[in-house]
Amino acid sequence: MAMRELVSGGAACAVPGSSSSSNPLGTLANALIGSSSKTQERLREIPTATATTSDGNLYAGVGEPFASLPGSELEHTLRPNLQGSEFLQGFRSVDQGQFSDAWDEIQRPQVPHYQGRDGLTNFPLEQPLAQQNFDGPPQRVLSNFLHSFLHSSHGGIPFRPTSLPVLGLSEGDKQCIRDRSSIMARHLFADKSEEFIHSQVNALLSSLDIDNDIRARGPIPGDIRSWRIIGMSPKEQSQLASIGQMRGSNMPNLAAMEQTRLLAHTLAQNNDPKFQNSKFLQFVSNEPWEITIEDNQFKPAAFSAPGDWATEYDQQYAGGQSWADQFSNEQASTDWTRPQWMLINLLYGCLLLSHGPHGWANEFAAEREQHGVTDNEWVNEFSKLNVNDWSEEFERQVADGTLGDASADNWANAYDEYLNEQVALKQKSETSRGLYEFSDLNPYVGHPNPLKEGQELFRKGLLSEAVLALEAEVMKNPENSEGWRLLGIAHAENDDDQQAIAAMMRAQEVDPTNLEVLLALGVSHTNELEQAAALKYLYSWLRHHPKYGTITPPDQPENLYYADVARIFNDAAKLSPDDADVHIVLGVLYNLSREYDKAIEAFQTALKLKPRDYSLWNKLGATQANSVQSADAILAYQQALDLKPNYVRAWANMGISYANQGMYEDSIRYYVRALAMNPKADNAWQYLRISLSCASRNDMLEACDSRNLDILQKEFPL
Amino acid sequence: MPVFKVPFNGYSVKFSPFYENQLAVATAQNFGILGNGRLHVLQLGPAITERASFDTADGVYDLCWSESHDSLIVAAVADGSLKIYDLSLPPASNPIRSLHEHGRECHGVDFNTVRKDSFLSASWDDTVKLWTVDRPASVRTFKEHAYCVYSAAWNPRHADVFASASGDCTTRIWDVREPGSTMILPAHEFEILSCDWNKYDDCIIATASVDKSIKVWDVRSYRVPVAVLNGHGLCGEEEFAVGVDMSVFVDGLLASTGWDELVYVWQHGTDPRAP
């Protein structure tokens, strides 16, 4: 019978006369024909073998459901139960290595094995193993095998390459298995080393006789993973690198290839994973491989230009500031503008460092993001990434000539420049945070009473003028806390946050118990989402308050918990419900914890008590905008503006609210109006730019970049 | 508790937005590594009954119900195609459409709940594609990720915003009106398998990663996560358990499931200290 020949003849790779159980048809033949072979005895032994590991238990459990599942009617095999159980039982012996022995036996005649596999797949009796139709014992074998692979992570037992009966998988199948199993292995074993994952996948694939041709999906690209904790020893790196050099070598003839693979299998039987990895890899490095990815190395095939890759890196780790991305997108994408926009990026971060008391301007625009990222945080994140190591590695790669020469040099140089800039900026931003920058050419410097002048100007609403006058005052009397305080408020209302905070800090230094200053500082830190600092200031506000100082515990606790502070404030509010300030602070606190509804409630209570406090209207509006009630927010801002028409911050916030609702045309007008009143409001310029691009007014972008207010005002009147 | 056993390994389950007792299950043979797939539509009642099932050549990794037609389901199949099924038609004429544009496996699909006419597919070929039900070709392709994109989720309030989670360890937020991503969240140190938006607060997004943690982020302050939820033994995938059609209306309720075969339900509260 043809079947018999194929099974027990040379084609089936079995040593003649003694077919092994690893051959499905051989087993079938044995079962049907009942030849007493070594195999049969072994099979009979198996049911008594106890499963020693959890893997074995899993196999045991798998057998029964398969028969009873509704899907099983799809499978039509010759002797389903018999086959299934034999194979399942066969699997129990995996860990005892019995099948390995069988495999060794088979491997001695090497060439015939390969031919035999071909022959088997052509065998008509065998179920067609097209993808559409996975029937028969090979399917069960395969699924059990895959189950065991996936479950091997549970037991923490490294999955050992197992000999398997020939499954007759098509090329497409093999590719699927290879790709998907490597992706899944990366998920399962993410906390283990790449080496481990690699060996597991190799074990799986070698057992299934799949070429580990990494031409398909490899692990994530090196530029991302190279900062990860997973590292490879230099030896492994060089090994893999050597594999990487092997490319496009001619495919050896079938027999030699087969020899290699079999030899590799034999070696892979060795339990030592290190041995597996090194020797195995050396052996299979003779195969026609095309390496794509190794961790900490770069994907030569995929990185068409180092420029692209570096840009990708930037996007990944540059904090993804939206306007910056837009900026680089809008410029020619091939343009090497990275150092420049990085710089601008950082400057933008500096400016957004501090928001004044009324600066709820860093609302999140869902359509376009505006990030109030503090520069420090960003920079810290960046320096965590050990970029120096990485850049050295890259330089090494460049030296090896792996990547293109000219572009790589440019990139490396640009990168060095950038690093220097970044360090410089970081230093600058740290010191500038508390440093107030006085304006030049101040006409009020000789004025006899600049404070009074400043107050008058402020009352009139001429904020920029008031700022100058107040600066003159504090230059004359640096210890004048009122001067500093008013200066801070003026800057905040002018939407110049950095200066506002600087001024407020000075005010606090001079007079640590001034309640208004403390409140203002608390609010600004809340704006920056610096919860700890905000809590500190708001808590001090409470302690220094004559009325409420008593309800706070005598000693300042080390770590202020938000819940405690909130509770105390609520008590204070109950103590005197008519004190608008307590409600204001409460509203600020709720903003910290994003309980916007409660914040709105608190502000509304405060507004009943102080309806003419324009900054309070602004706070209400900002809170509403934060909780995505932009339409209501606009009403609140309008109230603020009715009370104080020159309130730059409110104008800008209006613009933001319109932008949030997607009404970009309107938002542009508001921004322009705000900027007309204070051309120094840098963040408003950024918002304007974004709105312009959202409204597809790229023609005006240049005017925006050059800060040409005349053109903009003409184009966008209110 | 009623139980329905499916023959293959389950990948995704979704309730119908129209009928509260109807749900669909995406399954794949052999964990989706190799084999067929099947899409089941189940009816809940005193016991769970199967209303329909559709076989596919390759595993079904994900599915979503159409928000505009109560009988349409889109399935993401491991061979890279998207299949649209119409339950009102007999099985012989299903799938009514097969959209095959992705180069690799299609891992995630999500329907736009605001606009109700379009859906996204996330694929291992690093791209996310935008489709509408009536067009045979994709409307847009978003190609920025450096590795497989595992999941894409529309923002529940803003019709044009969506997030994608990828094996390149980032989550990107996109606006379909913009050419590129509007924000990149380098959310984890390892691959991110799943992401979802908080249905109540459209600025909160949760990401689940192979590093066994789930992090909740506020896109306004994306540097630091709002919360980090650890607990899974193996990689997690998740879904914010709140949806218009579900009976649980709790803000911040998050359900996650992982390869450790456990389901966790978390309450992400507004107090930052609460887990």
Short mmCIF file of N, CA and C in Angstrom, two decimals, chain A residues 97 110 134 148 209 253 266 385 395 463-464 556 584 611 645 662 668 705 710:
data_model
loop_
_atom_site.label_atom_id
_atom_site.label_comp_id
_atom_site.label_asym_id
_atom_site.label_seq_id
_atom_site.Cartn_x
_atom_site.Cartn_y
_atom_site.Cartn_z
N GLY A 97 11.34 13.93 27.61
CA GLY A 97 12.36 13.84 26.57
C GLY A 97 12.31 12.59 25.73
N GLN A 110 19.53 11.73 7.00
CA GLN A 110 19.15 13.13 6.97
C GLN A 110 18.43 13.52 5.70
N PHE A 134 -8.46 23.17 8.68
CA PHE A 134 -7.51 22.57 9.60
C PHE A 134 -8.10 21.40 10.30
N SER A 148 0.82 24.90 24.51
CA SER A 148 1.89 24.68 25.47
C SER A 148 2.91 25.81 25.40
N ASP A 209 9.69 23.13 12.47
CA ASP A 209 10.43 23.08 11.22
C ASP A 209 10.24 24.32 10.38
N ASN A 253 22.34 24.21 -1.17
CA ASN A 253 21.39 23.24 -1.71
C ASN A 253 20.61 22.60 -0.58
N THR A 266 19.62 19.09 16.87
CA THR A 266 20.27 18.22 17.84
C THR A 266 20.93 19.03 18.94
N LEU A 385 16.91 59.30 29.41
CA LEU A 385 16.97 58.32 28.34
C LEU A 385 18.37 57.92 27.96
N GLU A 395 27.16 56.54 16.69
CA GLU A 395 28.40 56.94 16.04
C GLU A 395 29.23 55.74 15.67
N LEU A 463 -2.60 98.14 31.33
CA LEU A 463 -1.78 97.17 32.05
C LEU A 463 -0.29 97.31 31.73
N SER A 464 0.02 97.48 30.48
CA SER A 464 1.45 97.52 30.15
C SER A 464 2.11 98.74 30.77
N GLN A 556 2.86 72.28 60.80
CA GLN A 556 2.67 72.05 59.37
C GLN A 556 3.09 70.63 59.04
N ILE A 584 -13.24 80.97 46.93
CA ILE A 584 -12.34 81.06 45.78
C ILE A 584 -11.25 80.01 45.90
N PRO A 611 -19.78 89.92 43.01
CA PRO A 611 -20.13 89.84 41.60
C PRO A 611 -19.29 90.74 40.68
N PRO A 645 -12.56 95.87 30.47
CA PRO A 645 -12.43 95.68 29.03
C PRO A 645 -11.00 95.39 28.56
N GLY A 662 -14.17 74.58 17.99
CA GLY A 662 -13.94 74.44 16.56
C GLY A 662 -14.26 75.69 15.77
N ILE A 668 -9.55 83.30 16.19
CA ILE A 668 -8.44 84.12 15.68
C ILE A 668 -8.68 85.58 16.02
N ASP A 705 4.19 84.67 12.42
CA ASP A 705 5.56 84.40 12.85
C ASP A 705 6.35 85.68 13.01
N ASP A 710 -0.22 94.61 12.49
CA ASP A 710 -1.03 95.45 11.60
C ASP A 710 -1.80 94.61 10.61
#
